Coordinates of C-alpha atoms in Angstrom, one line a residue:
Chain G
M1 CA 19.6 14.3 9.5
R2 CA 19.7 11.5 12.1
P3 CA 20.3 8.1 10.6
I4 CA 17.2 5.9 10.4
V5 CA 17.8 2.2 10.9
A6 CA 15.5 -0.8 11.0
V7 CA 15.9 -3.7 13.3
I8 CA 14.0 -6.7 12.0
G9 CA 13.3 -10.1 13.5
G10 CA 10.7 -12.4 14.9
S11 CA 7.8 -11.4 17.2
T12 CA 9.0 -14.2 19.4
C13 CA 12.7 -14.9 19.8
S14 CA 15.4 -16.7 21.8
A15 CA 17.0 -15.1 24.9
E16 CA 20.2 -14.7 22.9
E17 CA 18.4 -12.9 20.1
A18 CA 16.7 -10.7 22.6
A19 CA 20.0 -9.8 24.2
W20 CA 21.5 -9.0 20.8
A21 CA 18.5 -6.9 19.8
G22 CA 18.7 -5.0 23.1
E23 CA 22.3 -4.2 22.6
V24 CA 21.8 -3.2 19.0
G25 CA 19.0 -0.9 20.1
R26 CA 21.1 0.6 22.8
L27 CA 24.0 1.3 20.5
L28 CA 21.8 2.8 17.9
G29 CA 20.3 5.1 20.6
E30 CA 23.8 6.1 21.7
R31 CA 24.7 7.0 18.1
G32 CA 21.6 9.2 17.7
A33 CA 19.9 6.9 15.2
I34 CA 16.1 6.6 14.9
L35 CA 15.1 3.0 15.4
V36 CA 12.3 1.8 13.1
C37 CA 10.8 -1.7 13.6
G38 CA 7.5 -3.5 13.2
G39 CA 6.4 -2.4 16.6
L40 CA 5.5 -5.8 18.0
G41 CA 7.2 -8.2 20.5
G42 CA 10.3 -10.4 20.4
V43 CA 13.3 -8.8 18.6
M44 CA 11.2 -5.6 18.0
A45 CA 10.5 -5.1 21.6
A46 CA 14.0 -5.9 22.8
A47 CA 15.5 -3.5 20.3
A48 CA 13.1 -0.7 21.2
Q49 CA 13.7 -1.3 24.9
G50 CA 17.5 -1.1 24.3
A51 CA 17.1 2.1 22.3
R52 CA 15.0 3.7 25.1
T53 CA 17.7 3.0 27.7
A54 CA 20.1 5.1 25.6
G55 CA 17.6 7.9 25.1
G56 CA 16.9 6.9 21.5
L57 CA 13.8 7.5 19.5
T58 CA 11.7 4.5 18.4
V59 CA 9.1 4.1 15.7
G60 CA 6.8 1.1 15.2
L61 CA 5.1 0.5 11.9
L62 CA 2.3 -1.8 12.9
P63 CA 0.5 -4.2 10.6
G64 CA -2.9 -3.6 12.1
D65 CA -5.3 -0.8 13.0
D66 CA -4.7 -0.4 16.6
P67 CA -1.7 1.6 18.0
R68 CA -2.2 -0.1 21.3
T69 CA -0.8 -3.3 19.9
A70 CA 2.7 -1.6 19.9
N71 CA 5.2 -2.8 22.5
P72 CA 5.6 -0.4 25.4
Y73 CA 9.0 0.9 24.2
I74 CA 7.7 2.5 21.0
D75 CA 7.6 6.3 21.0
V76 CA 5.8 6.6 17.7
P77 CA 3.3 3.8 17.1
L78 CA 1.9 4.1 13.6
A79 CA -0.9 1.6 12.9
T80 CA -0.7 1.3 9.1
G81 CA -3.6 -1.1 8.6
M82 CA -1.6 -2.6 5.7
G83 CA -0.9 -6.1 7.1
E84 CA 2.4 -7.6 6.0
M85 CA 2.6 -5.1 3.2
R86 CA 4.0 -2.8 5.9
N87 CA 7.2 -4.8 5.6
A88 CA 7.9 -3.1 2.3
V89 CA 7.4 0.3 3.9
I90 CA 9.8 -0.5 6.7
V91 CA 12.7 -1.3 4.4
R92 CA 11.9 1.6 2.1
A93 CA 11.8 4.1 4.8
V94 CA 15.1 3.4 6.4
Q95 CA 18.7 3.9 5.4
A96 CA 19.9 0.5 6.6
V97 CA 18.5 -2.8 8.1
I98 CA 19.9 -5.1 10.8
A99 CA 18.3 -8.6 10.8
I100 CA 18.3 -10.7 13.9
G101 CA 16.8 -14.2 13.6
G102 CA 13.2 -14.2 12.5
G103 CA 11.0 -16.2 10.1
W104 CA 9.2 -15.7 6.9
G105 CA 8.2 -12.1 7.7
T106 CA 11.8 -11.2 8.4
L107 CA 13.0 -13.0 5.2
S108 CA 10.5 -11.0 3.2
E109 CA 12.0 -7.8 4.6
I110 CA 15.5 -8.9 3.8
A111 CA 14.5 -9.8 0.3
L112 CA 12.6 -6.5 -0.2
A113 CA 15.5 -4.5 1.2
R114 CA 17.9 -6.2 -1.2
R115 CA 15.5 -5.7 -4.1
I116 CA 15.3 -1.9 -3.6
G117 CA 18.9 -1.4 -2.6
T118 CA 18.5 -0.8 1.2
P119 CA 21.7 -2.1 2.8
V120 CA 21.0 -5.1 5.1
V121 CA 23.3 -7.0 7.5
G122 CA 22.6 -10.1 9.5
L123 CA 23.9 -11.2 12.9
H124 CA 25.9 -14.3 12.5
D125 CA 23.3 -17.0 12.9
S126 CA 20.5 -14.9 11.6
F127 CA 17.5 -16.6 9.9
K128 CA 18.3 -18.4 6.7
S129 CA 22.0 -18.6 6.9
S130 CA 21.9 -19.6 3.3
V131 CA 20.6 -16.3 2.2
D132 CA 23.3 -14.2 0.7
I133 CA 23.7 -11.1 2.9
P134 CA 26.7 -9.7 4.8
R135 CA 27.1 -11.2 8.3
V136 CA 28.7 -9.8 11.3
E137 CA 29.7 -11.3 14.7
G138 CA 27.9 -9.1 17.2
P139 CA 25.7 -6.1 18.0
R140 CA 28.5 -3.6 17.8
A141 CA 29.7 -4.8 14.5
A142 CA 26.2 -4.8 13.2
V143 CA 25.6 -1.2 14.2
E144 CA 28.9 0.0 12.8
W145 CA 28.1 -1.8 9.5
A146 CA 24.6 -0.2 9.3
L147 CA 25.7 3.3 10.0
E148 CA 28.6 3.0 7.6
H149 CA 26.5 1.6 4.8
A150 CA 23.4 3.8 5.4
R151 CA 22.4 5.1 2.1
S152 CA 22.1 8.9 2.0
N153 CA 19.4 8.9 -0.6
T154 CA 17.1 6.9 -2.8
V155 CA 18.4 4.1 -4.9
Chain V
M1 CA 0.2 7.0 25.1
R2 CA 0.7 10.4 23.6
P3 CA -2.1 11.5 21.3
I4 CA -1.2 11.3 17.6
V5 CA -2.8 14.0 15.5
A6 CA -2.5 14.7 11.8
V7 CA -2.4 18.2 10.4
I8 CA -3.3 18.2 6.7
G9 CA -3.3 20.9 4.0
G10 CA -1.6 22.0 0.9
S11 CA 2.1 22.0 0.1
T12 CA 1.6 25.6 -0.7
C13 CA -0.7 27.8 1.3
S14 CA -1.7 31.4 2.1
A15 CA 0.0 33.4 4.9
E16 CA -3.1 33.0 7.0
E17 CA -3.2 29.3 6.6
A18 CA 0.5 29.1 7.5
A19 CA -0.1 31.1 10.6
W20 CA -3.0 28.9 11.6
A21 CA -1.0 25.7 11.0
G22 CA 1.9 27.1 13.0
E23 CA -0.4 27.8 15.9
V24 CA -2.0 24.4 15.7
G25 CA 1.4 22.8 15.7
R26 CA 2.5 24.8 18.6
L27 CA -0.5 23.9 20.7
L28 CA -0.3 20.3 19.8
G29 CA 3.4 20.3 20.9
E30 CA 2.4 22.0 24.2
R31 CA -0.2 19.3 24.8
G32 CA 2.3 16.5 24.2
A33 CA 0.8 15.3 21.0
I34 CA 2.8 13.7 18.2
L35 CA 2.2 15.6 15.0
V36 CA 1.9 13.5 11.8
C37 CA 1.8 15.1 8.4
G38 CA 2.8 14.5 4.8
G39 CA 6.2 15.9 5.5
L40 CA 6.3 18.5 2.6
G41 CA 5.9 22.3 2.5
G42 CA 3.1 24.7 3.1
V43 CA 0.7 23.8 5.8
M44 CA 2.8 20.7 6.6
A45 CA 6.0 22.7 7.2
A46 CA 4.3 25.4 9.1
A47 CA 2.6 22.9 11.5
A48 CA 5.9 21.0 12.0
Q49 CA 7.7 24.3 12.7
G50 CA 5.1 25.3 15.2
A51 CA 5.3 21.9 17.0
R52 CA 9.1 22.2 17.2
T53 CA 8.9 25.6 18.9
A54 CA 6.9 23.9 21.7
G55 CA 9.3 20.9 21.9
G56 CA 6.8 18.6 20.1
L57 CA 7.7 15.5 18.1
T58 CA 7.0 15.6 14.3
V59 CA 6.6 12.8 11.8
G60 CA 6.5 13.1 8.0
L61 CA 5.0 10.4 5.9
L62 CA 6.5 11.3 2.5
P63 CA 5.1 10.1 -0.8
G64 CA 8.5 9.6 -2.5
D65 CA 11.6 7.6 -1.9
D66 CA 13.9 10.3 -0.5
P67 CA 13.8 11.4 3.2
R68 CA 15.6 14.5 2.3
T69 CA 12.5 15.8 0.6
A70 CA 11.1 16.4 4.1
N71 CA 10.8 19.9 5.4
P72 CA 13.4 20.9 8.0
Y73 CA 11.0 20.6 10.9
I74 CA 10.4 16.9 10.6
D75 CA 12.0 14.8 13.3
V76 CA 11.1 11.4 11.7
P77 CA 11.0 11.6 7.9
L78 CA 9.6 8.3 6.6
A79 CA 9.9 8.0 2.8
T80 CA 7.1 5.5 2.0
G81 CA 7.5 5.3 -1.8
M82 CA 3.7 4.9 -2.0
G83 CA 2.9 8.1 -3.7
E84 CA -0.5 9.6 -2.9
M85 CA -1.5 6.2 -1.4
R86 CA 0.3 7.4 1.7
N87 CA -2.6 9.7 2.4
A88 CA -4.5 6.6 3.5
V89 CA -1.8 5.7 5.9
I90 CA -1.7 9.1 7.4
V91 CA -5.4 9.1 8.3
R92 CA -5.3 5.5 9.4
A93 CA -2.3 6.0 11.8
V94 CA -3.6 9.0 13.7
Q95 CA -6.3 9.5 16.3
A96 CA -7.7 12.7 14.9
V97 CA -7.1 15.0 11.9
I98 CA -7.1 18.8 11.6
A99 CA -7.6 20.1 8.0
I100 CA -6.4 23.6 7.0
G101 CA -7.0 24.6 3.4
G102 CA -5.6 22.4 0.8
G103 CA -6.6 20.9 -2.5
W104 CA -7.5 17.5 -3.9
G105 CA -4.9 15.7 -1.8
T106 CA -6.3 17.2 1.3
L107 CA -9.8 16.4 0.3
S108 CA -8.8 12.7 -0.3
E109 CA -7.5 12.6 3.2
I110 CA -10.7 14.1 4.7
A111 CA -12.8 11.6 2.8
L112 CA -10.6 8.7 3.7
A113 CA -10.6 9.7 7.4
R114 CA -14.4 10.0 7.4
R115 CA -14.7 6.6 5.6
I116 CA -12.6 4.8 8.2
G117 CA -13.9 6.7 11.2
T118 CA -11.0 8.9 12.1
P119 CA -12.4 12.2 13.5
V120 CA -11.6 15.2 11.3
V121 CA -12.2 18.9 11.9
G122 CA -11.7 21.8 9.6
L123 CA -10.7 25.4 10.3
H124 CA -13.5 27.7 9.3
D125 CA -12.8 28.4 5.7
S126 CA -11.0 25.2 5.0
F127 CA -11.0 23.6 1.5
K128 CA -14.3 22.6 0.2
S129 CA -16.5 24.5 2.6
S130 CA -19.3 22.4 1.1
V131 CA -17.9 19.1 2.5
D132 CA -19.8 18.1 5.5
I133 CA -17.3 18.0 8.4
P134 CA -17.2 19.9 11.7
R135 CA -15.8 23.4 11.6
V136 CA -14.2 25.4 14.3
E137 CA -13.1 29.1 14.4
G138 CA -9.4 29.0 15.2
P139 CA -6.3 26.9 16.0
R140 CA -7.1 26.6 19.7
A141 CA -10.6 25.3 19.1
A142 CA -9.2 22.9 16.4
V143 CA -6.7 21.4 18.8
E144 CA -9.3 21.1 21.6
W145 CA -11.7 19.4 19.3
A146 CA -9.0 17.0 18.0
L147 CA -7.8 16.0 21.4
E148 CA -11.3 15.6 22.7
H149 CA -12.5 13.5 19.8
A150 CA -9.3 11.5 19.4
R151 CA -10.3 7.9 19.1
S152 CA -8.6 5.6 21.5
N153 CA -8.8 2.5 19.3
T154 CA -9.5 1.2 15.9
V155 CA -13.0 1.8 14.5
Chain M
M1 CA -4.7 -2.0 -25.5
R2 CA -8.3 -2.1 -24.3
P3 CA -9.3 1.0 -22.4
I4 CA -9.5 0.4 -18.6
V5 CA -12.2 2.4 -16.9
A6 CA -13.3 2.5 -13.3
V7 CA -16.9 2.9 -12.2
I8 CA -17.1 4.1 -8.6
G9 CA -20.0 4.6 -6.3
G10 CA -21.6 3.3 -3.1
S11 CA -22.0 -0.3 -2.0
T12 CA -25.6 0.5 -1.6
C13 CA -27.4 2.8 -4.0
S14 CA -30.8 4.0 -5.3
A15 CA -32.6 2.2 -8.1
E16 CA -31.9 5.1 -10.4
E17 CA -28.1 4.9 -9.6
A18 CA -28.2 1.1 -10.2
A19 CA -29.9 1.6 -13.5
W20 CA -27.3 4.2 -14.6
A21 CA -24.5 2.0 -13.4
G22 CA -25.9 -1.0 -15.3
E23 CA -26.2 1.1 -18.5
V24 CA -22.7 2.5 -18.0
G25 CA -21.3 -1.1 -17.6
R26 CA -23.2 -2.3 -20.6
L27 CA -21.9 0.5 -22.8
L28 CA -18.3 0.0 -21.6
G29 CA -18.6 -3.7 -22.4
E30 CA -19.9 -2.9 -25.9
R31 CA -17.0 -0.6 -26.4
G32 CA -14.5 -3.3 -25.4
A33 CA -13.4 -1.6 -22.2
I34 CA -12.2 -3.4 -19.1
L35 CA -14.3 -2.4 -16.2
V36 CA -12.5 -2.0 -12.8
C37 CA -14.4 -1.4 -9.6
G38 CA -14.2 -2.1 -5.9
G39 CA -15.9 -5.4 -6.4
L40 CA -18.7 -5.1 -3.8
G41 CA -22.4 -4.3 -4.1
G42 CA -24.5 -1.4 -5.1
V43 CA -23.1 0.6 -8.0
M44 CA -20.2 -1.8 -8.3
A45 CA -22.4 -4.8 -8.8
A46 CA -24.8 -3.1 -11.1
A47 CA -22.0 -1.8 -13.3
A48 CA -20.3 -5.3 -13.4
Q49 CA -23.6 -6.9 -14.2
G50 CA -24.2 -4.5 -17.1
A51 CA -20.7 -5.1 -18.5
R52 CA -21.3 -8.9 -18.3
T53 CA -24.5 -8.6 -20.4
A54 CA -22.4 -7.0 -23.1
G55 CA -19.6 -9.6 -22.9
G56 CA -17.3 -7.2 -21.1
L57 CA -14.5 -8.1 -18.7
T58 CA -14.8 -7.1 -15.1
V59 CA -12.2 -6.6 -12.4
G60 CA -12.9 -6.1 -8.7
L61 CA -10.2 -4.7 -6.4
L62 CA -11.6 -5.8 -3.0
P63 CA -10.6 -4.2 0.3
G64 CA -10.4 -7.4 2.3
D65 CA -8.7 -10.8 2.2
D66 CA -11.5 -12.9 0.7
P67 CA -12.2 -13.0 -3.0
R68 CA -15.6 -14.6 -2.2
T69 CA -16.8 -11.1 -1.0
A70 CA -16.9 -10.1 -4.7
N71 CA -20.2 -9.6 -6.3
P72 CA -21.2 -12.4 -8.7
Y73 CA -20.5 -10.3 -11.8
I74 CA -16.8 -10.0 -11.2
D75 CA -14.5 -12.0 -13.5
V76 CA -11.3 -11.2 -11.8
P77 CA -11.7 -10.7 -8.0
L78 CA -8.5 -9.5 -6.5
A79 CA -8.5 -9.4 -2.7
T80 CA -5.9 -6.8 -1.9
G81 CA -6.1 -6.9 1.9
M82 CA -5.4 -3.1 1.8
G83 CA -8.6 -1.8 3.2
E84 CA -9.7 1.6 1.9
M85 CA -6.2 2.1 0.6
R86 CA -7.2 0.1 -2.4
N87 CA -9.2 3.2 -3.5
A88 CA -5.9 4.7 -4.5
V89 CA -5.0 1.6 -6.5
I90 CA -8.3 1.7 -8.4
V91 CA -7.8 5.3 -9.6
R92 CA -4.2 4.8 -10.3
A93 CA -4.7 1.6 -12.4
V94 CA -7.4 3.0 -14.8
Q95 CA -7.4 5.5 -17.6
A96 CA -10.6 7.2 -16.6
V97 CA -13.2 7.1 -13.8
I98 CA -17.0 7.4 -13.9
A99 CA -18.6 8.4 -10.6
I100 CA -22.2 7.5 -9.8
G101 CA -23.5 8.6 -6.4
G102 CA -21.6 7.3 -3.4
G103 CA -20.3 8.5 -0.1
W104 CA -17.0 9.2 1.6
G105 CA -15.3 6.3 -0.1
T106 CA -16.3 7.5 -3.5
L107 CA -15.3 11.0 -2.7
S108 CA -11.9 9.8 -1.7
E109 CA -11.6 8.1 -5.1
I110 CA -12.7 11.3 -6.9
A111 CA -10.2 13.4 -5.0
L112 CA -7.3 10.9 -5.4
A113 CA -8.1 10.6 -9.1
R114 CA -7.9 14.4 -9.5
R115 CA -4.8 14.5 -7.4
I116 CA -2.9 12.2 -9.7
G117 CA -4.4 13.3 -13.0
T118 CA -6.8 10.5 -13.8
P119 CA -9.8 12.0 -15.6
V120 CA -13.0 11.6 -13.7
V121 CA -16.6 12.4 -14.7
G122 CA -19.8 12.4 -12.6
L123 CA -23.3 11.6 -13.6
H124 CA -25.4 14.7 -13.1
D125 CA -26.5 14.4 -9.5
S126 CA -23.6 12.4 -8.3
F127 CA -22.3 12.7 -4.7
K128 CA -21.1 16.1 -3.6
S129 CA -22.6 18.1 -6.4
S130 CA -20.4 20.9 -5.0
V131 CA -17.2 19.0 -5.9
D132 CA -15.7 20.5 -8.9
I133 CA -15.6 17.8 -11.5
P134 CA -17.1 17.6 -15.0
R135 CA -20.7 16.4 -15.1
V136 CA -22.7 14.7 -17.8
E137 CA -26.4 14.0 -18.2
G138 CA -26.5 10.2 -18.6
P139 CA -24.7 6.9 -19.0
R140 CA -24.0 7.3 -22.7
A141 CA -22.4 10.7 -22.2
A142 CA -20.4 9.4 -19.3
V143 CA -19.0 6.5 -21.3
E144 CA -18.2 8.8 -24.2
W145 CA -16.5 11.3 -22.0
A146 CA -14.4 8.6 -20.2
L147 CA -13.2 7.0 -23.4
E148 CA -12.5 10.3 -25.0
H149 CA -10.5 11.6 -22.0
A150 CA -8.8 8.3 -21.1
R151 CA -5.2 9.0 -20.5
S152 CA -2.8 6.9 -22.6
N153 CA 0.0 7.0 -20.2
T154 CA 1.1 8.0 -16.8
V155 CA 0.7 11.6 -15.6
Chain C
M1 CA -15.1 -19.2 -9.1
R2 CA -12.1 -19.7 -11.3
P3 CA -8.9 -20.5 -9.5
I4 CA -6.5 -17.6 -9.4
V5 CA -2.8 -18.6 -9.5
A6 CA 0.3 -16.5 -9.5
V7 CA 3.4 -17.4 -11.5
I8 CA 6.4 -15.6 -10.1
G9 CA 10.0 -15.3 -11.3
G10 CA 12.6 -13.0 -12.7
S11 CA 12.1 -10.3 -15.3
T12 CA 15.0 -12.0 -17.1
C13 CA 15.4 -15.7 -17.1
S14 CA 17.1 -18.7 -18.7
A15 CA 15.7 -20.5 -21.7
E16 CA 14.8 -23.4 -19.5
E17 CA 12.9 -21.2 -17.1
A18 CA 11.1 -19.6 -19.9
A19 CA 10.1 -23.0 -21.3
W20 CA 8.8 -24.1 -17.9
A21 CA 6.9 -20.8 -17.4
G22 CA 5.3 -21.1 -20.8
E23 CA 4.2 -24.7 -20.1
V24 CA 2.9 -23.7 -16.6
G25 CA 0.9 -20.9 -18.2
R26 CA -0.5 -23.1 -20.9
L27 CA -1.6 -25.7 -18.3
L28 CA -3.2 -23.1 -16.1
G29 CA -5.0 -21.7 -19.1
E30 CA -6.3 -25.1 -20.0
R31 CA -7.5 -25.6 -16.5
G32 CA -9.5 -22.4 -16.6
A33 CA -7.3 -20.6 -14.0
I34 CA -6.7 -16.9 -14.0
L35 CA -3.0 -16.2 -14.2
V36 CA -1.7 -13.3 -12.1
C37 CA 1.9 -12.1 -12.4
G38 CA 4.0 -9.0 -12.1
G39 CA 3.3 -8.1 -15.7
L40 CA 6.8 -7.6 -16.8
G41 CA 9.3 -9.7 -18.9
G42 CA 11.1 -13.0 -18.4
V43 CA 9.2 -15.6 -16.4
M44 CA 6.2 -13.3 -16.3
A45 CA 6.0 -12.8 -20.0
A46 CA 6.6 -16.5 -20.8
A47 CA 3.8 -17.6 -18.4
A48 CA 1.4 -15.1 -19.8
Q49 CA 2.2 -16.1 -23.4
G50 CA 1.6 -19.7 -22.5
A51 CA -1.7 -18.9 -20.9
R52 CA -2.8 -17.0 -23.9
T53 CA -2.1 -19.9 -26.2
A54 CA -4.6 -21.9 -24.1
G55 CA -7.2 -19.2 -24.1
G56 CA -6.5 -18.3 -20.5
L57 CA -7.0 -14.9 -18.8
T58 CA -3.9 -13.0 -17.7
V59 CA -3.5 -10.2 -15.1
G60 CA -0.4 -8.1 -14.6
L61 CA 0.1 -6.2 -11.4
L62 CA 2.7 -3.7 -12.5
P63 CA 5.0 -1.8 -10.1
G64 CA 4.9 1.5 -11.9
D65 CA 2.4 4.0 -13.2
D66 CA 2.2 3.0 -16.9
P67 CA 0.1 0.1 -18.1
R68 CA 2.1 0.1 -21.4
T69 CA 5.1 -1.4 -19.5
A70 CA 3.1 -4.7 -19.4
N71 CA 4.3 -7.5 -21.6
P72 CA 2.1 -8.0 -24.7
Y73 CA 0.4 -11.2 -23.3
I74 CA -1.3 -9.4 -20.4
D75 CA -5.1 -9.0 -20.8
V76 CA -5.5 -6.9 -17.7
P77 CA -2.5 -4.6 -17.0
L78 CA -3.0 -2.9 -13.7
A79 CA -0.4 -0.2 -13.0
T80 CA -0.4 0.0 -9.2
G81 CA 2.2 2.7 -8.7
M82 CA 3.2 0.8 -5.5
G83 CA 6.7 -0.3 -6.6
E84 CA 7.9 -3.5 -5.0
M85 CA 5.1 -3.3 -2.5
R86 CA 2.9 -4.7 -5.2
N87 CA 4.6 -8.1 -4.5
A88 CA 2.5 -8.3 -1.3
V89 CA -0.7 -7.7 -3.3
I90 CA 0.2 -10.4 -5.8
V91 CA 0.6 -13.1 -3.2
R92 CA -2.4 -11.8 -1.2
A93 CA -4.7 -11.8 -4.1
V94 CA -4.1 -15.4 -5.4
Q95 CA -5.0 -18.8 -4.1
A96 CA -1.7 -20.4 -4.8
V97 CA 1.8 -19.4 -6.1
I98 CA 4.2 -21.2 -8.5
A99 CA 7.8 -19.9 -8.3
I100 CA 10.2 -20.4 -11.2
G101 CA 13.7 -19.1 -10.7
G102 CA 14.0 -15.4 -9.9
G103 CA 16.0 -13.2 -7.5
W104 CA 15.3 -11.0 -4.5
G105 CA 11.9 -9.9 -5.7
T106 CA 10.8 -13.5 -6.2
L107 CA 12.2 -14.4 -2.8
S108 CA 10.2 -11.6 -1.2
E109 CA 7.1 -13.0 -2.8
I110 CA 7.8 -16.5 -1.6
A111 CA 8.4 -15.2 1.9
L112 CA 5.3 -13.0 2.0
A113 CA 3.2 -15.9 0.6
R114 CA 4.4 -18.2 3.4
R115 CA 3.9 -15.4 5.9
I116 CA 0.3 -15.0 5.1
G117 CA -0.5 -18.6 4.3
T118 CA -0.8 -18.6 0.5
P119 CA 0.4 -22.0 -0.7
V120 CA 3.6 -21.7 -2.8
V121 CA 5.5 -24.4 -4.8
G122 CA 8.8 -24.1 -6.5
L123 CA 10.1 -25.9 -9.6
H124 CA 13.0 -28.1 -8.8
D125 CA 15.9 -25.8 -9.1
S126 CA 14.0 -22.6 -8.4
F127 CA 15.8 -19.7 -6.7
K128 CA 17.2 -20.3 -3.3
S129 CA 17.1 -24.0 -3.2
S130 CA 17.8 -23.6 0.5
V131 CA 14.5 -21.9 1.1
D132 CA 12.1 -24.4 2.7
I133 CA 9.1 -24.7 0.3
P134 CA 7.7 -27.7 -1.5
R135 CA 9.4 -28.6 -4.7
V136 CA 8.1 -30.4 -7.8
E137 CA 9.8 -31.7 -10.9
G138 CA 8.0 -30.1 -13.7
P139 CA 5.3 -27.7 -15.0
R140 CA 2.5 -30.3 -14.9
A141 CA 3.3 -31.3 -11.3
A142 CA 3.5 -27.6 -10.3
V143 CA 0.1 -26.8 -11.8
E144 CA -1.4 -29.9 -10.2
W145 CA 0.1 -28.9 -6.8
A146 CA -1.2 -25.3 -7.1
L147 CA -4.7 -26.2 -8.0
E148 CA -4.9 -28.9 -5.3
H149 CA -3.6 -26.7 -2.6
A150 CA -5.3 -23.5 -3.7
R151 CA -6.9 -22.0 -0.6
S152 CA -10.6 -21.4 -0.9
N153 CA -10.6 -18.5 1.5
T154 CA -8.7 -16.1 3.6
V155 CA -6.2 -17.4 6.1

């Protein structure tokens, strides 16, 4: 089975965060991972675009009812109609999570992931530096960490 | 955007239903559609296997927590942890639904699809022949119907 | 523990259905049951109004985000924001279900209840007379059936 | 409409947290609010017990399938079967949230509440003192804050 990894972060983001997300996406694509994200802009779009450049497969779990709200780099746009509740599905459905920046929505995903035992790693100055999760220094280290810690089964 | 179509039916099924599901999957794959299903056995596995033979992309929205419960023809196994509530996500996330046989779970998907306006078609002797949905005579007609009626947006 | 029983049916209904629902609600209230419903109009409002006249407690699991969409007879309006997906929560959270009339939404609840093992009974000419569920002749028999078959635990 | 307020916190907690939760529950009960919580032990049980002593109404949105897992002070135990996803329903369904201690689950609720605009206040040394939410010094101030900031409608 291909690894399934989520990249989470804000729907708007800094240029640096976008660059990191793009590189994370590209590396995940090269490693054959399926990229899952929230399907919208910012970090989500940058990661999906990166994965596409490496031939990766991208899935967007959208909060609303319309698949056309997905960013253009999403291969499988799934409009859940669940609102922010879809955050819980994202971290449940993947084997590991990479967090890049973000706000309250991203923090909710980090906390839900920790709660249910999905491994989560943050890039070094990711949102809420005070939140106690493992940190790595760059995209390559983040992808290595995620693939190494990816859980093989339910927790 | 590629059309996204669900094939729904029982996790166990008759040989005839499996043959229909396989043919429906194959035709959806040929037409470039993304196949979404519940990810388990029976009609779901047969449809995914058919889609695979035509190079199609298959997504399984699983009820439980373990992606390894997916049938072997699922490219994107998403373990939602939502139980039967995932039925509502399946019919929300797709543009059209094809029903082949099935039991109470399938009937819940048909009813939820109708409730939210997702077009649904049944093969001729599909479950609950008394339920008022359009019927067609075979896999090819079902796929034509689904692609023709696929909604382009939210309802 | 007080029994928890759902009354399901359309948000619009006939005068006869409203009368049945009101009587079912009243009898549930007299028996000390907690009434759960979708919180909107029609059968849901009539049942809640009936329960109120007997001093019963009423809970509405609303599809939208605004508790003020609840009918005025709901003591506990819970705005789930889940859309029709809340139908699955209703039948999961109760020990038995009484169906009175209704359309696709009600049928989805009947099917989901059967799928997960929540006992469901229909009044005699309830929606989809062809659907295979137990039928009874009137409100008193429905309430008796529901309280007798109420599951004491998870299935 | 009675105010609906959530009290969130760990299923195990310190004696001080339990005392605060009990006092918060009691004050909410005195003010006629409906108390919503996750239905389990620790802060949830203490808050519900406090509300009961003041004649308040208590609702538990349980993660699992069995209403008998609710603490004994819950009037309306709703077994959602949604796992940790029910955290999103709790903060959606209430008009304000009071956080007392807690771990990752509580942090997910705080973040989800902030994400969707439900007002949330923390007691002074609540979990993750680094998380940017309003803080108050004691149970009475927390209840005052919650009732004052309770949103009257959807955000």
